[in-house]
Amino acid sequence: MRLFLCEKPSQGRDIAKSLGATKRGNGYYEGAGSVVTWCIGHLVETAPPETYDEALKKWSLQALPIVPQEWKMIVKKSTASQFKVVKSLLSKATELIIATDADREGEMIARELVDLCNYRGPIKRLWLSALNDASIQKALSQLKPGHETESLYYSALGRSRADWLIGMNLSRLFTLLGQRAGYQGVLSVGRVQTPTLKLVADRENQVKNFVPVPFWDLDVILQSESGGVVFAARWQCPEDLADEAGRCINQADAITAEQQIRNAAQATVQQLKTERKKEQPPLPYELGELQKICSSKFGLGAQATLDTVQSLYETHKIVTYPRVDTGYLPENMHSEAPAILRAMLQSDSQLGQLMTQCNSELKSPAWNDAKVTAHHGIIPTTEVAELSKLSQAERGVYDLIKMRYLAQFFPPHEFDKTEAIFTAARYTLKAVGKKIVVPGWRITLLKNNENKDQDGDSASKDDDAGQELPQLTEGHACPVIDCRIDAKKTKAPALFTEGTLIEAMKQVSRYVTDPRLKAKLRETTGIGTNATRAGIIKSLLDRKLIAQKGKRHLIAASEAHDLLAAVPAAISNPGTTAIWEQALDMVESGELTLDDFVSKQSTWIGNIVEKYQNQPFNIKITTEKTPACTLCSSPTRRRKGKNGDFYGCSKYPDCKGIVNIEPKKKTTRK
């Protein structure tokens, strides 16, 4: 029996339909010589500590560190029935086709079942980038040998075990130390969670402690040599009067310059430099960039963006696989461009004018096999989108994706950038101008004749000029029409939004000072992965370690600041986590074995436990005032139950006393 193992039911349904396996069974489809079944995410999970030793149910410092000698997996209760289906089918299979998501986590979802169910038959890998029928048929004709992707499993398993070791040991360690100091809550510590929390807390501290510094700009309004055309040049503050950023920090200096330039009445052109520049279209989206843009443009959170693009991929089948970390495309996919562009036009007739101007034979730098990883950028599929069936969020995200793709078939944006240096009195002025020569791909940013950037990005690094300079000649003078002093203040960095936090997690090297570590971090994917970052942020929000300020910004809770002050710097240092991710990449490439990776993690955890378990823990965290246990009078903690929250004894499981929380009474207006 040829068995296809998918990641989720909808994926199984699509693949079964493409195979012609139309007969529905209990948790599977069969037909045309194949059986298609599915997981529901992870059907199994790493066993909790008490599975290894019942005594570990009770948290104690003496029991730490907890390091399994042989790792165990257990079936998740919520999906136990589907596990039975998969196990039964695996026992009958003569060939297994892994058809889970084409990434590290997808590989683990399938392979952990292969190991637990002791399947030892041949394995092949279906590597899908989209779930429309054409993509499935193409992938079916190009099945990979199972061994080619097996290392992804070891990398994912290493990540899972490292998370378990840190979460189980350090959350217990710092919670118990906190309890010894009088704190009654649970202090959660995570391999990726804690460094992410530090990013938010550090940014919040920067904003709180920021002291604005005043500075002054001086703009000089000049007229062209021939008269008529007016343009602006900016005074270049002399180095001995400026701060490190070249700003004038003394108003009197700006006033003196303004008076002398005005009295001079003219500025002489000393130097002219014009450079033709070409700007290639931006790459198709990778998930992190899409999350950042959607946060800025639509106010969508990171998880909401992921859910939306996942729906476009999985339900509507109009975009390719979204959990990707690159925007580059395989060169052989260029041949699909005419079909994709036709589908885009069929779904949206308003693209007609742009379609007449694009050239499907053009090949932008996005097509580059050398820069494609396991996945490629997010692009539309050949499916015709039924726009009326998309939600507002889905329509907005789909528009972003399709316009980025369309931009690949326009020529580069070309412009002349001119820098003009003037002297007036004894001062230097600088004017910058831009003249568009070829609009190129940037016309795709105009939608419905609105002069808006579809991406939400700034138009160009060179667009700050904002003016087209007149014809100028070196040695000639331009009359001074006016001088304007603008009083400004330096601005604090902005608090993170979910979108900018995603970017910070990716570009974590910016927040590390050690030059050697910074150099290494530039080569890694940062904190977490594109598939997990949104979930990490959501987890921090759910645990109330971070909170929203206003509509979009994020701040750290007071408990979070205290926890970060208590944990070892290596735990909260973003650089440490990024190095762990690099080690996982080494496991994937075969440079490091899974056992060696886990052994190093175990030793490191043991050293932390040994160092901290007898140290005083100074923690002052404001927590909810809870009632005493009705059985032993000990403090209680707020817990979540099937029927809502309740107060449970802090000495659980030794004492199982609870205090129910009275529901709030509804008030009615008379």
XYZ file of C-alpha atoms in Angstrom:
670
model
C 0.000 0.000 0.000
C 1.314 3.434 -0.998
C 0.589 5.825 1.880
C 0.672 9.624 1.690
C 1.067 11.310 5.086
C -0.066 14.946 5.121
C 0.159 17.621 7.807
C -3.508 18.552 8.081
C -6.910 17.375 6.780
C -7.319 20.099 4.131
C -3.909 19.235 2.688
C -4.898 15.557 2.623
C -8.126 16.374 0.819
C -6.335 18.368 -1.910
C -3.686 15.713 -2.522
C -6.250 12.898 -2.488
C -8.324 14.745 -5.080
C -5.281 15.226 -7.299
C -4.413 11.517 -6.976
C -7.955 10.379 -7.675
C -8.294 8.831 -4.198
C -11.960 9.727 -3.764
C -13.219 7.037 -1.379
C -13.506 8.508 2.131
C -12.594 6.386 5.134
C -12.253 7.179 8.825
C -9.368 9.661 8.824
C -8.160 8.911 5.305
C -8.981 8.780 1.586
C -8.201 5.850 -0.715
C -8.340 5.032 -4.388
C -6.203 4.806 -7.522
C -3.701 2.596 -5.681
C -2.991 5.092 -2.903
C -4.160 5.966 0.593
C -3.951 9.553 1.879
C -4.059 10.266 5.607
C -3.107 13.236 7.711
C -1.952 14.566 11.015
C -3.520 17.487 12.835
C -0.274 19.295 13.429
C 1.869 17.298 15.852
C 0.068 14.089 16.892
C 2.764 13.347 19.472
C 4.861 15.474 21.816
C 7.930 15.211 24.023
C 6.965 13.482 27.259
C 6.764 15.634 30.429
C 9.245 15.045 33.293
C 6.868 12.869 35.331
C 6.844 10.312 32.494
C 10.456 9.552 33.351
C 9.953 9.704 37.126
C 6.646 10.189 38.977
C 8.494 12.165 41.660
C 9.194 14.917 39.116
C 5.536 15.951 39.203
C 6.505 17.982 42.249
C 8.743 20.923 41.459
C 11.901 21.034 43.571
C 15.340 22.554 43.222
C 16.954 19.294 44.295
C 15.522 17.472 41.260
C 17.162 19.844 38.786
C 18.522 19.547 36.182
C 16.111 17.175 34.461
C 17.902 15.560 31.510
C 16.339 12.444 29.947
C 18.793 9.665 29.154
C 16.440 8.271 26.525
C 13.906 10.698 25.114
C 10.270 9.620 25.074
C 7.367 10.761 22.938
C 3.729 10.461 23.976
C 0.509 10.686 22.013
C -1.391 13.957 22.423
C -4.766 13.285 24.026
C -6.575 15.807 21.837
C -5.691 13.939 18.618
C -5.311 10.360 19.898
C -8.004 9.007 17.564
C -6.213 10.255 14.446
C -2.929 8.850 15.760
C -4.545 5.400 15.872
C -5.606 5.812 12.237
C -2.099 6.806 11.129
C -0.450 4.042 13.168
C -2.723 1.420 11.663
C -2.093 2.638 8.122
C 1.679 2.796 8.671
C 1.657 -0.833 9.773
C 0.147 -1.808 6.392
C 2.114 0.573 4.171
C 4.682 -0.776 1.724
C 5.819 2.736 0.738
C 5.460 6.042 2.580
C 5.263 9.425 0.861
C 5.817 12.246 3.358
C 3.564 15.073 2.189
C 3.669 17.394 5.194
C 4.678 21.051 4.832
C 8.012 21.452 3.100
C 10.022 22.716 6.053
C 11.846 21.621 9.200
C 8.738 21.382 11.344
C 6.761 19.562 8.661
C 9.506 16.976 8.412
C 9.379 16.416 12.169
C 5.584 16.021 12.214
C 5.923 13.049 9.864
C 9.213 11.521 11.018
C 8.328 11.457 14.710
C 5.398 9.204 13.759
C 7.666 7.050 11.592
C 9.927 6.482 14.608
C 7.196 5.993 17.214
C 5.230 3.596 15.004
C 8.420 1.773 13.997
C 7.827 2.074 10.248
C 10.859 0.688 8.388
C 9.711 0.664 4.768
C 10.880 2.892 1.889
C 10.240 6.643 2.182
C 9.917 9.363 -0.449
C 9.267 13.076 -0.003
C 6.609 15.152 -1.756
C 8.000 18.692 -1.781
C 5.120 21.094 -2.380
C 5.241 24.859 -2.806
C 1.524 25.260 -3.553
C -1.679 23.228 -3.150
C -3.327 23.837 -6.512
C -3.650 20.780 -8.764
C -0.924 21.821 -11.232
C 1.618 22.250 -8.424
C 0.667 18.926 -6.818
C 0.971 17.070 -10.140
C 4.364 18.643 -10.794
C 5.614 17.688 -7.315
C 4.296 14.131 -7.712
C 6.427 13.764 -10.835
C 9.512 14.931 -8.901
C 9.388 12.924 -5.645
C 12.584 13.213 -3.619
C 14.329 10.220 -2.000
C 13.490 10.221 1.712
C 17.102 10.492 2.838
C 17.467 13.910 1.160
C 15.267 15.620 3.742
C 15.871 13.398 6.777
C 18.392 15.854 8.259
C 15.588 18.404 8.554
C 14.035 16.053 11.098
C 17.178 15.900 13.214
C 17.413 19.676 13.183
C 13.768 20.013 14.254
C 14.241 17.333 16.918
C 17.269 19.225 18.248
C 15.192 22.405 18.435
C 12.391 20.568 20.224
C 14.699 18.974 22.797
C 16.574 22.234 23.430
C 13.233 23.976 24.007
C 12.194 21.217 26.404
C 15.465 21.313 28.380
C 15.374 25.075 28.796
C 11.657 25.385 29.377
C 11.350 22.540 31.878
C 14.527 23.291 33.803
C 14.819 27.052 33.799
C 11.116 27.788 34.192
C 11.138 25.504 37.255
C 14.417 26.962 38.521
C 13.352 30.605 38.440
C 9.800 29.902 39.530
C 11.090 28.028 42.599
C 13.639 30.760 43.341
C 10.850 33.300 42.998
C 8.641 31.342 45.396
C 11.482 31.212 47.892
C 11.571 35.009 47.699
C 7.805 35.237 48.186
C 6.584 35.378 44.612
C 3.679 33.037 43.942
C 3.402 33.069 40.145
C 5.052 30.956 37.449
C 8.064 32.547 35.750
C 8.236 31.146 32.230
C 11.661 31.031 30.563
C 12.142 30.010 26.941
C 14.955 29.520 24.472
C 13.521 32.073 22.038
C 10.814 33.640 24.170
C 13.139 35.264 26.725
C 15.509 36.971 24.240
C 12.465 38.239 22.337
C 11.074 39.604 25.579
C 14.386 41.367 26.171
C 14.162 43.107 22.809
C 10.790 44.558 23.809
C 11.913 45.524 27.310
C 15.153 47.124 26.115
C 13.331 49.199 23.510
C 10.792 50.305 26.120
C 13.630 51.360 28.437
C 15.291 53.296 25.624
C 12.076 55.203 24.999
C 11.480 55.900 28.715
C 15.038 57.105 29.293
C 15.393 59.052 26.069
C 16.362 62.712 26.441
C 15.684 64.706 23.258
C 18.483 66.904 21.985
C 17.573 70.114 20.111
C 19.213 70.901 16.782
C 18.673 73.356 13.949
C 18.474 72.914 10.180
C 18.961 75.801 7.785
C 17.428 75.546 4.319
C 18.420 78.125 1.724
C 15.983 78.806 -1.125
C 17.857 79.502 -4.360
C 16.814 80.503 -7.862
C 18.286 79.037 -11.038
C 20.926 80.964 -12.941
C 18.456 81.733 -15.711
C 15.762 82.723 -13.224
C 12.310 81.255 -12.666
C 13.102 77.825 -11.166
C 13.314 77.787 -7.372
C 14.931 74.961 -5.398
C 16.303 74.281 -1.904
C 19.829 73.671 -0.640
C 20.745 72.747 2.940
C 23.463 74.394 4.987
C 26.212 71.945 5.900
C 27.054 72.690 9.519
C 30.863 73.018 9.931
C 32.449 70.047 11.682
C 33.652 72.139 14.648
C 30.068 73.306 15.283
C 28.276 69.979 14.712
C 27.578 66.849 16.740
C 28.600 63.346 15.616
C 25.636 63.172 13.250
C 26.588 66.487 11.604
C 23.722 68.434 13.219
C 23.952 72.026 14.423
C 23.302 71.940 18.180
C 23.706 75.660 18.871
C 20.913 77.929 17.643
C 23.195 80.965 17.621
C 25.449 79.272 15.055
C 22.479 78.659 12.767
C 21.285 82.252 13.141
C 24.777 83.598 12.326
C 24.973 81.399 9.226
C 21.475 82.451 8.141
C 22.318 86.151 8.422
C 25.607 85.891 6.554
C 24.146 83.751 3.752
C 21.217 86.153 3.378
C 23.621 89.115 3.223
C 25.761 87.341 0.616
C 22.672 87.336 -1.615
C 24.018 84.548 -3.830
C 25.484 81.035 -3.750
C 28.126 79.921 -6.226
C 28.094 76.419 -7.751
C 31.366 74.757 -6.759
C 30.764 71.168 -7.790
C 28.185 69.209 -9.770
C 27.843 65.441 -9.831
C 25.136 63.548 -11.727
C 24.864 59.770 -11.545
C 22.471 57.493 -13.441
C 21.007 54.950 -11.034
C 19.045 51.779 -11.634
C 16.724 50.341 -9.019
C 15.675 46.728 -9.518
C 12.204 45.620 -8.399
C 12.020 44.374 -4.808
C 12.057 40.611 -4.409
C 8.804 38.708 -3.955
C 7.826 38.556 -0.307
C 9.250 36.291 2.337
C 7.067 35.878 5.409
C 8.930 38.210 7.766
C 8.829 41.160 5.370
C 5.163 40.500 4.607
C 4.361 40.528 8.336
C 6.184 43.838 8.772
C 4.361 45.489 5.855
C 0.954 44.162 6.928
C 1.514 45.473 10.452
C 2.327 48.925 9.094
C -0.246 49.046 6.296
C -3.223 47.134 7.693
C -2.554 46.934 11.438
C -2.434 43.120 11.210
C -0.485 41.309 13.925
C 2.222 38.829 13.019
C 0.037 35.789 13.725
C -2.954 37.346 11.952
C -0.815 37.932 8.854
C 0.457 34.350 8.950
C -3.091 33.017 9.371
C -4.284 35.165 6.470
C -1.562 34.152 4.018
C -1.916 30.530 5.176
C -5.599 30.738 4.211
C -4.671 32.141 0.793
C -2.322 29.159 0.370
C -4.355 26.388 1.918
C -8.017 27.323 1.436
C -8.021 29.496 -1.685
C -4.857 27.997 -3.243
C -3.941 31.300 -4.899
C -0.475 31.801 -3.372
C 2.494 29.534 -2.801
C 3.769 28.153 0.519
C 4.058 31.085 2.955
C 6.421 30.056 5.774
C 9.502 31.014 3.799
C 12.675 32.934 4.600
C 13.702 34.058 1.116
C 12.174 36.078 -1.688
C 14.226 34.511 -4.497
C 12.673 32.180 -7.082
C 14.009 29.085 -8.901
C 15.001 29.918 -12.464
C 12.860 27.121 -13.929
C 9.744 28.753 -12.451
C 10.102 31.655 -14.878
C 8.347 29.548 -17.526
C 5.175 29.639 -15.388
C 4.986 33.440 -15.570
C 2.552 33.746 -18.528
C 0.049 31.389 -16.879
C 0.297 33.167 -13.516
C -0.105 36.606 -15.124
C -3.154 35.387 -17.094
C -4.744 34.104 -13.891
C -4.066 37.435 -12.165
C -5.743 39.335 -15.006
C -8.730 36.983 -15.072
C -9.265 37.579 -11.362
C -8.847 41.370 -11.536
C -9.674 43.217 -14.751
C -8.345 46.463 -13.241
C -4.855 45.100 -13.904
C -5.488 45.331 -17.660
C -3.498 48.501 -18.316
C -0.515 47.297 -16.310
C -0.603 43.916 -18.030
C -0.296 45.578 -21.442
C 2.911 47.268 -20.258
C 4.601 44.300 -18.572
C 6.820 41.809 -20.372
C 6.610 38.204 -19.196
C 9.935 37.447 -20.918
C 11.834 39.827 -18.638
C 13.845 38.058 -15.951
C 14.489 40.172 -12.860
C 17.272 39.283 -10.391
C 14.608 37.501 -8.294
C 15.152 34.336 -10.372
C 18.374 32.989 -8.932
C 18.927 29.300 -8.139
C 22.042 30.072 -6.096
C 20.015 32.081 -3.579
C 16.965 29.818 -3.264
C 16.849 27.852 -0.009
C 14.479 24.954 0.679
C 11.678 27.308 -0.334
C 11.126 30.255 -2.619
C 9.397 33.610 -2.307
C 5.630 33.898 -1.920
C 4.007 34.429 -5.325
C 0.556 33.896 -6.880
C -0.337 30.498 -8.331
C -2.010 29.759 -11.659
C -5.389 29.528 -9.906
C -7.838 32.306 -10.756
C -8.677 34.111 -7.528
C -12.347 34.655 -6.747
C -11.864 38.028 -5.101
C -15.459 38.194 -3.875
C -14.775 35.170 -1.659
C -11.788 36.790 0.062
C -12.069 38.637 3.343
C -10.850 42.221 3.509
C -7.584 41.080 5.087
C -7.117 38.280 2.535
C -7.728 40.701 -0.331
C -5.221 43.191 1.045
C -2.500 40.573 1.558
C -3.150 38.972 -1.830
C -2.866 42.371 -3.529
C 0.538 42.912 -1.925
C 1.785 39.507 -3.084
C 0.507 39.770 -6.650
C 1.795 43.328 -7.206
C 5.259 42.336 -5.985
C 5.200 39.495 -8.495
C 3.941 41.732 -11.303
C 6.801 44.177 -10.643
C 9.296 41.480 -11.721
C 8.178 41.913 -15.345
C 8.934 45.615 -15.648
C 12.319 47.198 -16.374
C 14.412 48.757 -13.609
C 13.430 52.175 -12.279
C 16.052 54.572 -13.664
C 16.775 58.097 -12.503
C 19.514 60.696 -12.506
C 20.630 61.756 -9.046
C 22.364 65.124 -8.952
C 24.330 66.565 -6.056
C 25.236 70.245 -6.237
C 27.678 71.883 -3.806
C 27.491 75.658 -3.331
C 29.374 78.260 -1.323
C 27.649 81.272 0.171
C 29.651 83.644 2.362
C 32.026 81.189 4.048
C 29.519 78.353 4.237
C 28.848 75.187 2.233
C 25.370 74.327 0.934
C 24.212 71.090 -0.655
C 21.249 70.486 -2.961
C 20.129 67.036 -4.081
C 17.793 66.398 -6.990
C 16.276 63.437 -8.752
C 15.038 63.237 -12.315
C 13.137 60.113 -13.324
C 14.329 58.739 -16.662
C 12.467 55.392 -16.792
C 9.562 54.822 -14.341
C 9.972 51.069 -14.776
C 8.530 48.738 -12.149
C 7.530 51.585 -9.852
C 4.352 52.184 -11.863
C 3.047 48.953 -10.316
C 2.909 50.818 -7.009
C 0.077 52.958 -8.355
C -3.265 51.250 -7.920
C -6.586 52.680 -9.018
C -4.689 55.823 -10.095
C -3.770 56.578 -6.489
C -0.237 57.736 -5.832
C 0.328 55.230 -3.072
C 3.115 52.756 -2.481
C 1.429 49.365 -2.459
C 4.121 47.965 -0.203
C 3.936 50.653 2.404
C 7.677 51.071 1.876
C 9.412 54.362 1.263
C 9.679 54.927 -2.447
C 13.454 54.937 -2.607
C 16.481 55.764 -0.523
C 17.155 58.540 -3.022
C 13.677 60.005 -3.020
C 14.428 62.192 -0.001
C 15.565 64.826 -2.480
C 11.959 65.431 -3.456
C 12.887 67.930 -6.161
C 14.227 68.174 -9.683
C 17.162 70.561 -9.933
C 17.350 73.124 -12.754
C 20.229 73.339 -15.221
C 23.296 74.440 -13.242
C 26.850 75.347 -14.263
C 29.967 75.150 -12.107
C 31.296 78.615 -11.255
C 27.934 80.325 -11.842
C 25.963 81.971 -9.029
C 22.336 81.461 -7.979
C 20.429 84.261 -6.199
C 19.408 83.626 -2.570
C 15.634 84.037 -2.356
C 15.084 83.124 1.281
C 16.576 81.347 4.332
C 14.580 79.196 6.753
C 15.770 77.938 10.132
C 13.899 74.865 11.350
C 14.121 74.022 15.066
C 14.044 70.239 15.593
C 14.643 67.648 18.295
C 16.100 64.187 18.104
C 13.419 61.531 18.398
C 13.317 58.450 20.583
C 13.243 55.100 18.786
C 9.706 53.861 18.227
C 8.268 51.131 20.438
C 8.075 47.829 18.638
C 4.970 46.750 16.779
C 4.475 43.081 15.991
C 5.768 43.764 12.490
C 8.916 45.609 13.546
C 9.549 43.050 16.309
C 9.494 40.307 13.663
C 12.116 42.273 11.733
C 14.203 42.764 14.906
C 14.089 39.018 15.582
C 15.388 38.407 12.059
C 18.012 41.164 12.127
C 19.126 40.485 15.688
C 22.762 41.205 14.849
C 21.896 44.912 15.061
C 21.326 44.525 18.791
C 24.566 42.716 19.596
C 27.773 44.626 20.360
C 30.362 41.822 20.289
C 31.933 42.168 16.800
C 32.697 38.447 16.413
C 29.209 37.449 17.459
C 27.692 40.169 15.271
C 29.605 38.820 12.269
C 28.314 35.302 12.899
C 24.766 36.499 13.447
C 24.650 38.166 10.052
C 24.904 34.676 8.558
C 22.039 33.218 10.616
C 18.286 33.568 10.484
C 18.164 35.413 13.808
C 15.838 34.498 16.661
C 13.376 31.736 15.830
C 12.251 31.051 12.273
C 9.708 32.569 9.915
C 7.401 29.694 10.825
C 7.625 30.271 14.601
C 8.134 34.006 15.254
C 4.466 34.945 15.144
C 3.673 32.144 17.617
C 6.396 33.335 19.984
C 4.958 36.863 20.052
C 1.447 35.483 20.564
C 2.705 33.323 23.447
C 4.280 36.354 25.146
C 1.011 38.246 24.762
C -1.058 35.320 26.065
C 1.225 34.951 29.093
C 0.918 38.704 29.676
C 4.682 39.149 29.646
C 4.174 41.765 26.962
C 1.135 43.951 26.399
C -0.183 46.249 23.740
C 0.120 49.995 24.202
C -2.324 51.808 22.003
C -3.404 50.084 18.827
C -0.115 48.570 17.675
C 2.832 49.110 20.007
C 4.255 46.573 22.458
C 5.642 47.047 25.987
C 6.955 44.607 28.595
C 4.982 43.913 31.780
C 6.581 44.821 35.118
C 7.012 41.099 35.838
C 8.956 40.771 32.600
C 11.428 43.488 33.552
C 12.089 41.788 36.900
C 12.491 38.371 35.319
C 14.985 39.716 32.789
C 17.005 41.258 35.606
C 17.141 37.869 37.340
C 17.976 35.384 34.570
C 21.571 34.847 33.356
C 22.605 37.225 30.588
C 23.191 34.267 28.267
C 19.510 33.310 28.498
C 18.183 36.730 27.553
C 20.959 37.660 25.119
C 19.546 37.557 21.565
C 22.954 36.580 20.258
C 22.957 33.336 22.239
C 19.682 32.179 20.739
C 20.787 33.050 17.234
C 23.931 30.964 17.761
C 21.689 28.065 18.810
C 19.788 28.460 15.550
C 23.100 28.352 13.730
C 23.926 25.116 15.528
C 20.597 23.675 14.378
C 21.530 24.593 10.821
C 24.737 22.627 11.385
C 22.674 19.628 12.492
C 20.641 19.973 9.304
C 23.764 20.104 7.147
C 25.367 17.163 8.978
C 28.226 19.203 10.467
C 26.963 18.483 13.995
C 25.185 15.352 15.243
C 21.875 15.547 17.081
C 23.376 13.794 20.118
C 26.286 16.243 20.296
C 23.931 19.217 20.073
C 21.650 17.928 22.842
C 24.636 16.944 25.007
C 26.054 20.472 24.817
C 22.651 21.935 25.691
C 22.305 19.572 28.665
C 25.728 20.477 30.044
C 25.005 24.176 29.684
C 21.658 23.845 31.483
C 23.295 21.875 34.289
C 25.877 24.607 34.810
C 23.181 27.271 35.093
C 21.199 25.233 37.605
C 24.298 24.612 39.707
C 25.222 28.290 39.690
C 21.811 29.741 40.511
C 19.983 27.250 42.716
C 21.579 28.545 45.930
C 21.689 32.227 45.024
C 19.236 34.767 46.491
C 16.603 35.910 44.030
C 15.643 39.540 44.531
C 12.340 39.869 42.777
C 9.664 42.422 43.450
C 6.748 41.712 41.252
C 3.242 42.961 41.786
C 0.882 40.029 41.458
C -2.807 39.481 41.903
C -3.858 39.197 45.538
C -5.248 35.693 45.885
C -7.269 34.010 48.658
C -5.763 31.418 50.999
C -6.244 27.719 50.293
C -9.347 26.361 52.043
C -7.520 23.158 53.034
C -4.070 24.263 54.229
C -4.245 28.090 54.251
C -1.273 28.362 51.852
C -1.311 31.028 49.124
C -3.156 30.114 45.945
C -2.405 30.796 42.319
C -4.766 31.633 39.504
C -5.054 28.676 37.140
C -6.988 27.836 33.982
C -9.491 24.989 34.021
C -11.926 23.418 31.573
C -14.749 25.448 33.067
C -12.831 28.688 33.516
C -10.212 30.140 35.863
C -9.914 29.132 39.508
C -7.474 29.549 42.421
C -5.395 26.424 43.090
C -3.155 25.757 46.079
C 0.499 26.697 45.530
C 1.472 23.379 47.166
C -0.223 21.305 44.462
C 0.001 18.307 43.993
C 0.592 17.752 47.726
C -2.494 19.836 48.438
C -5.355 19.938 45.946
C -7.408 22.681 47.551
C -9.156 25.115 45.203
C -11.125 28.328 45.532
C -13.644 28.992 42.800
C -13.762 32.420 41.214
C -17.181 33.965 41.389
C -18.355 35.067 37.950
C -18.939 38.768 37.546
C -22.586 39.662 37.895
C -24.141 41.317 34.912
C -25.755 44.664 35.573
C -28.930 45.649 33.811
C -30.223 49.103 33.183
C -33.704 49.902 34.307
